Short mmCIF file of C-alpha atoms and ligand atoms in Angstrom, two decimals:
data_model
loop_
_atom_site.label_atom_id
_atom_site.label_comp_id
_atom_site.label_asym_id
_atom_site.label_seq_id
_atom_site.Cartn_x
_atom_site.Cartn_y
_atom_site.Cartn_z
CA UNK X 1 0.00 0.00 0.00
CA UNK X 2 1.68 3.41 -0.61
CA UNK X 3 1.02 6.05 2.22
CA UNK X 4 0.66 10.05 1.54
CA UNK X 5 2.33 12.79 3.32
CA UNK X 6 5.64 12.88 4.81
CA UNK X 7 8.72 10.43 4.35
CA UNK X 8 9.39 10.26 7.47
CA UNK X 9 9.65 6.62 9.46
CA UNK X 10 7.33 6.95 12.45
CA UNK X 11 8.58 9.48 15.37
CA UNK X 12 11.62 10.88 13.03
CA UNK X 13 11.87 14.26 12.74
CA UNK X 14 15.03 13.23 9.94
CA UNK X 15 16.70 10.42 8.83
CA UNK X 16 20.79 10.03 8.98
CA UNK X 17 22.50 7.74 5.92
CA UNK X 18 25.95 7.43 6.91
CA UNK X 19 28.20 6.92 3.67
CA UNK X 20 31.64 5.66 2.66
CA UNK X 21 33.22 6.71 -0.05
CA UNK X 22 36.07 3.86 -0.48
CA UNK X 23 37.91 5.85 -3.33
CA UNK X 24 41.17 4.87 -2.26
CA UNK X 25 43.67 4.96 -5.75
CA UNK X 26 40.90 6.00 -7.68
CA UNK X 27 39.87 9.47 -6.12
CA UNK X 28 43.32 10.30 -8.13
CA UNK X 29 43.61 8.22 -10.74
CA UNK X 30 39.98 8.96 -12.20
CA UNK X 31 41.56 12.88 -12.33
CA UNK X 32 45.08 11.68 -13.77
CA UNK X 33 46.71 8.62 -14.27
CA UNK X 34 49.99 10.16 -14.38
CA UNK X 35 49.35 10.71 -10.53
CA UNK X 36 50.48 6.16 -10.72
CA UNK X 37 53.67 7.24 -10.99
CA UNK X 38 53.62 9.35 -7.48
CA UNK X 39 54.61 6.85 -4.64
CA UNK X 40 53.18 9.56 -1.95
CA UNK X 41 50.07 10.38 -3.57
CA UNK X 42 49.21 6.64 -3.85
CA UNK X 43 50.36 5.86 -0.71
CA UNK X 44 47.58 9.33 0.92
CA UNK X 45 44.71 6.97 -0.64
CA UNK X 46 46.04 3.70 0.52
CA UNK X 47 45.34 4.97 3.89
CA UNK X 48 41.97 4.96 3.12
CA UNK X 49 41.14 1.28 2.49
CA UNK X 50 43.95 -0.06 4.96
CA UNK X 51 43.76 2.26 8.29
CA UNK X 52 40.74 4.58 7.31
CA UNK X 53 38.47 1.77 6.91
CA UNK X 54 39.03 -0.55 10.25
CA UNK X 55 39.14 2.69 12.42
CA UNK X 56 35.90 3.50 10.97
CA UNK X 57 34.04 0.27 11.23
CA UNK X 58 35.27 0.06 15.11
CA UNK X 59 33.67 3.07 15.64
CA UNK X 60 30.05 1.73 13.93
CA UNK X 61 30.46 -1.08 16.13
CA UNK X 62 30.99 0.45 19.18
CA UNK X 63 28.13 2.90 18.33
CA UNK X 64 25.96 -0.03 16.80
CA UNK X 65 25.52 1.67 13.92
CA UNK X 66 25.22 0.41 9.99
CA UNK X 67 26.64 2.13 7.23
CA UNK X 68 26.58 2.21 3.25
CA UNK X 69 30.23 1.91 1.93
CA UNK X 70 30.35 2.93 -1.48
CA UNK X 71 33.05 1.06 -3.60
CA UNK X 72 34.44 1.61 -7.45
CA UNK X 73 34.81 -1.36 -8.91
CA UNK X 74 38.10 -1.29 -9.50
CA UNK X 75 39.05 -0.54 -5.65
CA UNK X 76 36.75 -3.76 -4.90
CA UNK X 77 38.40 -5.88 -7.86
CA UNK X 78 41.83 -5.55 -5.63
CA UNK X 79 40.19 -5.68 -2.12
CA UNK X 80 37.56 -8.06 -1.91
CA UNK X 81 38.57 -9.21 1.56
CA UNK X 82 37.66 -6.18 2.92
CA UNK X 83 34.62 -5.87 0.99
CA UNK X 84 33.52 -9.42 2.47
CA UNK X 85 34.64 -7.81 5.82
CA UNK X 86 32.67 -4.98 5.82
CA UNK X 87 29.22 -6.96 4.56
CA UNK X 88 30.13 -9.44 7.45
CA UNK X 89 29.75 -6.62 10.01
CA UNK X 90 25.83 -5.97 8.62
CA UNK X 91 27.08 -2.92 6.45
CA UNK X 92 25.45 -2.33 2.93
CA UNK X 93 28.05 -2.06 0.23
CA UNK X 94 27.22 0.16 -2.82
CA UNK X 95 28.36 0.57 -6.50
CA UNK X 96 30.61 3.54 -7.04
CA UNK X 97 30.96 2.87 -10.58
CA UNK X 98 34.15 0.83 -12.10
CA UNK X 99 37.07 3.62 -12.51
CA UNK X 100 35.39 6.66 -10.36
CA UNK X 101 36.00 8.35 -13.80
CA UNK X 102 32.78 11.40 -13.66
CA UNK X 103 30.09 9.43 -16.15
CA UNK X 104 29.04 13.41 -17.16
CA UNK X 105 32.71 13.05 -19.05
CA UNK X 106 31.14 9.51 -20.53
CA UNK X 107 29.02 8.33 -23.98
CA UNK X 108 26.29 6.30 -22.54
CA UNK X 109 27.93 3.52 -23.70
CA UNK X 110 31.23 4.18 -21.94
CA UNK X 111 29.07 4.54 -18.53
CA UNK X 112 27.05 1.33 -19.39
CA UNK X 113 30.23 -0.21 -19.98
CA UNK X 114 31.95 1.38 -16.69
CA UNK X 115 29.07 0.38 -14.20
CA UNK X 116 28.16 -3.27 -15.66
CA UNK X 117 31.92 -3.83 -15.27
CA UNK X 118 31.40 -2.81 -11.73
CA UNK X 119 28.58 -4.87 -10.92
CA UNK X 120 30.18 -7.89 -12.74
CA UNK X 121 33.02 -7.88 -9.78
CA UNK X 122 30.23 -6.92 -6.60
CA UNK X 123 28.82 -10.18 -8.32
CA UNK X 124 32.10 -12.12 -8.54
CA UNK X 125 32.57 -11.34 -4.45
CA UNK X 126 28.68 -12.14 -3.85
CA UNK X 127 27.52 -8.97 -2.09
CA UNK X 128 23.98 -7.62 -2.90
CA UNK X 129 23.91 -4.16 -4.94
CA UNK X 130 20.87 -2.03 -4.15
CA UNK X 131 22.36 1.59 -4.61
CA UNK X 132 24.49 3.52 -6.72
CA UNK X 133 26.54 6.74 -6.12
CA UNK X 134 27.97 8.14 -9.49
CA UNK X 135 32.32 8.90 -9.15
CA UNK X 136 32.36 12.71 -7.51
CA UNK X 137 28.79 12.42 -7.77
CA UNK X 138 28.57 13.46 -11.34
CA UNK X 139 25.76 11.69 -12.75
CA UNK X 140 25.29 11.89 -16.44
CA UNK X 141 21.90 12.40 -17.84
CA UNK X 142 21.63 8.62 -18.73
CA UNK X 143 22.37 7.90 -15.01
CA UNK X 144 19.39 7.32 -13.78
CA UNK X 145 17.87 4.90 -16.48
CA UNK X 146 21.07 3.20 -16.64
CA UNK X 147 20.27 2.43 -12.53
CA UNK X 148 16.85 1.67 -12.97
CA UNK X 149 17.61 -0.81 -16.17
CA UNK X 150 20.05 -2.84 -13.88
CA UNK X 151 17.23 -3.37 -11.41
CA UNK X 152 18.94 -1.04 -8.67
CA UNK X 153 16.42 0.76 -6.14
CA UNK X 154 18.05 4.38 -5.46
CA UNK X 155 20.96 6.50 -6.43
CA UNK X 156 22.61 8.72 -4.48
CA UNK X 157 24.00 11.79 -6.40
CA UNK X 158 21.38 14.39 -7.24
CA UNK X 159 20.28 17.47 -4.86
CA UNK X 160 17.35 18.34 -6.28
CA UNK X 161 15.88 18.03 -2.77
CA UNK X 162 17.26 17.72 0.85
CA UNK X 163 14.87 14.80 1.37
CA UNK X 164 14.41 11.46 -0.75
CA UNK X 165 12.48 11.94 -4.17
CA UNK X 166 11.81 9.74 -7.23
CA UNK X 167 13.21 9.85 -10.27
CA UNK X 168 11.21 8.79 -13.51
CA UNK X 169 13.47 7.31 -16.48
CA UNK X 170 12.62 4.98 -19.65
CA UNK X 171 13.91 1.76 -17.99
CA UNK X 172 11.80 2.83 -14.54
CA UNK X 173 11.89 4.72 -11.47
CA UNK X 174 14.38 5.01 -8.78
CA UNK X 175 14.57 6.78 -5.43
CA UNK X 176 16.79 9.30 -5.00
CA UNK X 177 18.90 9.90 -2.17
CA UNK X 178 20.47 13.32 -2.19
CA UNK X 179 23.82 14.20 -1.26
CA UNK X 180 25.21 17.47 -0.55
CA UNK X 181 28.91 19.24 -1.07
CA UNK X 182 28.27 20.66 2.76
CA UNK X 183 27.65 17.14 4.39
CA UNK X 184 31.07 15.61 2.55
CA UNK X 185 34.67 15.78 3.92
CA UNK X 186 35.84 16.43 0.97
CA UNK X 187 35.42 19.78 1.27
CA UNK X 188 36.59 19.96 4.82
CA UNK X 189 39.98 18.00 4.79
CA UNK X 190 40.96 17.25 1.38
CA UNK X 191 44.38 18.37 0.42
CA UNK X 192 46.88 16.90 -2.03
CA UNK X 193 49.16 18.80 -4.00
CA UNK X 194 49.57 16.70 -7.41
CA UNK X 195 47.21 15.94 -8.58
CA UNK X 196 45.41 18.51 -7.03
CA UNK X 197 42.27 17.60 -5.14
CA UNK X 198 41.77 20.33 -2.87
CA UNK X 199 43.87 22.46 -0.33
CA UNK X 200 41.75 21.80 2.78
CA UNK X 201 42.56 20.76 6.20
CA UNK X 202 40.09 22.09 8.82
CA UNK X 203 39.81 21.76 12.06
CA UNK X 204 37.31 18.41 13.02
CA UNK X 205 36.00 20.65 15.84
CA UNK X 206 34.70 23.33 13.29
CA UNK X 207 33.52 20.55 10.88
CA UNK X 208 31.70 18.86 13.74
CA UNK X 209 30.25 22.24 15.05
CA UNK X 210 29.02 22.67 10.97
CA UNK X 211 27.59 18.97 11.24
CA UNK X 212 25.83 18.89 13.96
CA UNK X 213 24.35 21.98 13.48
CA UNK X 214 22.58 20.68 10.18
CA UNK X 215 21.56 17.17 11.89
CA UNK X 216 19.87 19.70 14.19
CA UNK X 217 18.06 22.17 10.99
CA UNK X 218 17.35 18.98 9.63
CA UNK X 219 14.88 17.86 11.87
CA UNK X 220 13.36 21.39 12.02
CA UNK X 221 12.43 20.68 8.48
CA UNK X 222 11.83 16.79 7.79
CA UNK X 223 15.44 16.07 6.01
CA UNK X 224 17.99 13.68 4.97
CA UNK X 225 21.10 14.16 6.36
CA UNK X 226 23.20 12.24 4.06
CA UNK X 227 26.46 12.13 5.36
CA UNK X 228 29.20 11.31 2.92
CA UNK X 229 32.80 10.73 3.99
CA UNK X 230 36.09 8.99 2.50
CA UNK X 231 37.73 6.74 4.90
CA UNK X 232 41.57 8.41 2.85
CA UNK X 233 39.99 11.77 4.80
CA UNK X 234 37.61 10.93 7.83
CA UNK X 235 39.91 8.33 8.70
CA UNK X 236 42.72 10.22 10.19
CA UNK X 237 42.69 10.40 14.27
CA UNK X 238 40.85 13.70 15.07
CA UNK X 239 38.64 13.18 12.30
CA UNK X 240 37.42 10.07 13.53
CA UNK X 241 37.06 11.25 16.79
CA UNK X 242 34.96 13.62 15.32
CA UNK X 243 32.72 11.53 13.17
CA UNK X 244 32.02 9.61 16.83
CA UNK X 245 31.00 12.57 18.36
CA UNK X 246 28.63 13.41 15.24
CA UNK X 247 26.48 10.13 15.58
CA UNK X 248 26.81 10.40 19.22
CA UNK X 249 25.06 13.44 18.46
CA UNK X 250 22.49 12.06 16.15
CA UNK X 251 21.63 8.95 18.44
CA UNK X 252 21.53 11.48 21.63
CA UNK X 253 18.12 13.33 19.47
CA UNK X 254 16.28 10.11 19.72
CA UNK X 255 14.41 11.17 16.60
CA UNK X 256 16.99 10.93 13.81
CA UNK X 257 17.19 7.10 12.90
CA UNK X 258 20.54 5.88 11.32
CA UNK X 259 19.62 3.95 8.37
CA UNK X 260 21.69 2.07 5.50
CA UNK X 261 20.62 3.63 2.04
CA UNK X 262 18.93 -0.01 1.33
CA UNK X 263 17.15 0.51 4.68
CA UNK X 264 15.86 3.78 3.31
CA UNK X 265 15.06 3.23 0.20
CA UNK X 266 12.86 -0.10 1.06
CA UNK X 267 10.83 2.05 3.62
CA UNK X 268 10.82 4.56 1.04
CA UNK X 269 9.25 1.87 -1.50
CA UNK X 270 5.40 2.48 0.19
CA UNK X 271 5.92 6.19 0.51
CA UNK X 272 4.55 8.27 -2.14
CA UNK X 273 7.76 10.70 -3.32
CA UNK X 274 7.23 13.85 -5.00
CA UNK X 275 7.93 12.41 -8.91
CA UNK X 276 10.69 14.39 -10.89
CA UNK X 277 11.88 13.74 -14.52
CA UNK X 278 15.54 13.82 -14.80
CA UNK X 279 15.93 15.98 -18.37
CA UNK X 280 18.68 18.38 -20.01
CA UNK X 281 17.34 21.63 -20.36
CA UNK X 282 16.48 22.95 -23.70
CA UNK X 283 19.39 25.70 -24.19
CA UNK X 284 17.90 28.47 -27.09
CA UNK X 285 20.71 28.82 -29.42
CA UNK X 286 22.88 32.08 -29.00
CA UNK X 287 21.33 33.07 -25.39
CA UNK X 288 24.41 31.58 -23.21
CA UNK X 289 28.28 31.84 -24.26
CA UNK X 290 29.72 28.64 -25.45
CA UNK X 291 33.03 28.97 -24.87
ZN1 ZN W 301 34.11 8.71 -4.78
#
């Protein structure tokens, strides 16, 4: 039966998705792969996957806490012990695409290509594949259908809303879970000088402050608060210690469940979403520059 009205499970005020971006060599070599040949660089996203990673699931355990952990197929292809690992622990593992290379820089045939290759090795390892979150969350405008044509149920790299929504494509509909540059570390803590992924390095205490602040305006207005972190980033000591205090914060409300993005989406599944087509605008020739 689907329900009217709000989204919301019963008694939330918001919902929390905690997500893992598990980038590791490909948050760099999806922007160069000249950056191979740099030992350090390599090394900075290693961390991710080999420290990043454990710290972080400790921390869901000791919380009791489930989390989606986003993987490119190519990171999983070369660590599928630690995918088994984190699917053993009651976490939902998600498709990141193959190469983490932007699908908005693909033909749709390139990005068919890129995310069946993906879903080929999830396969291989035997973890289920409900979700999708496009590389740097640039979605082409053959994303959605391609998700909806490989029987996925959501994606998670639009912002049309701050809540869930539906998308309607040729091949069917999928939810949509929206993500948000201010709820991603990225942002806050990435820095890397070649190839150059941003020149950040806040202090966790200001991040948290920013955080918490928006699990807070969320539930003033019925949100999601979809978190998105990289364990290369939110790994690192005070960062981590930071991400505790977060869903400390979030479980201290009492309103704000914690819910996998396959959690979501299948209460989501007998909620009525507002319905939005996902479509290129129509540009008038001559009225914007084209450089
Ligand atoms: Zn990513």
């Amino acid at each position: 039966m689907t329900t009217t009205g709000t989204w919301l499970p019963e008694d939330a005020s918001a919902v929390a998705c905690l997500t893992f971006d598990v980038d590791a060599e490909t948050g760099i070599l999806s922007a160069n792969a000249k950056a191979a040949d740099h030992a350090m660089a390599i090394s900075h996203q290693q961390f991710g996957p080999e420290i990043g990673v454990p710290r972080i699931l400790d921390i869901l355990a000791n919380l009791d806490v489930h989390a989606t952990f986003f993987f490119p197929g190519w990171v999983a292809e070369r660590r599928p012990a630690l995918v088994e690992k984190i699917a053993a622990a009651g976490h939902e593992i998600g498709h990141h695409s193959y190469s983490h290379v932007p699908a908005s820089s693909m033909t749709r045939e390139q990005e068919e290509r890129d995310f069946t290759r993906a879903l080929k090795v999830f396969e291989d390892i035997g973890v289920p594949i409900y979700g999708h979150r496009a590389g740097l969350w640039e979605a082409s405008w053959s994303t959605p259908a391609i998700v909806a044509e490989h029987g996925l149920t959501y994606d998670s790299s639009l912002m049309t809303q701050d809540s869930p929504y539906r998308i309607t494509t040729e091949a069917g509909s999928i939810t949509e879970l929206p993500p948000h540059w201010s709820l991603d570390d990225w942002e806050q803590y990435a820095f890397l000088p070649f190839p150059e992924i941003g020149q950040h390095i806040k202090n966790p205490s200001d991040v948290l402050q920013m955080w918490t602040a928006e699990v807070d305006a969320m539930r003033r207005f019925g949100g999601l608060f979809m978190l998105t972190n990289h364990p290369f980033l939110s790994g690192r000591p005070a960062r981590a210690v930071a991400l505790e205090a977060l869903i400390g914060h979030i479980l201290d409300t009492g309103d704000v469940p914690i819910l996998t993005g396959y959690e979501l989406a299948t209460h989501l599944a007998e909620v009525a979403l507002p319905e939005r087509a996902h479509e290129k605008p129509c540009i008038e020739d001559g009225l914007f520059p084209t450089p």
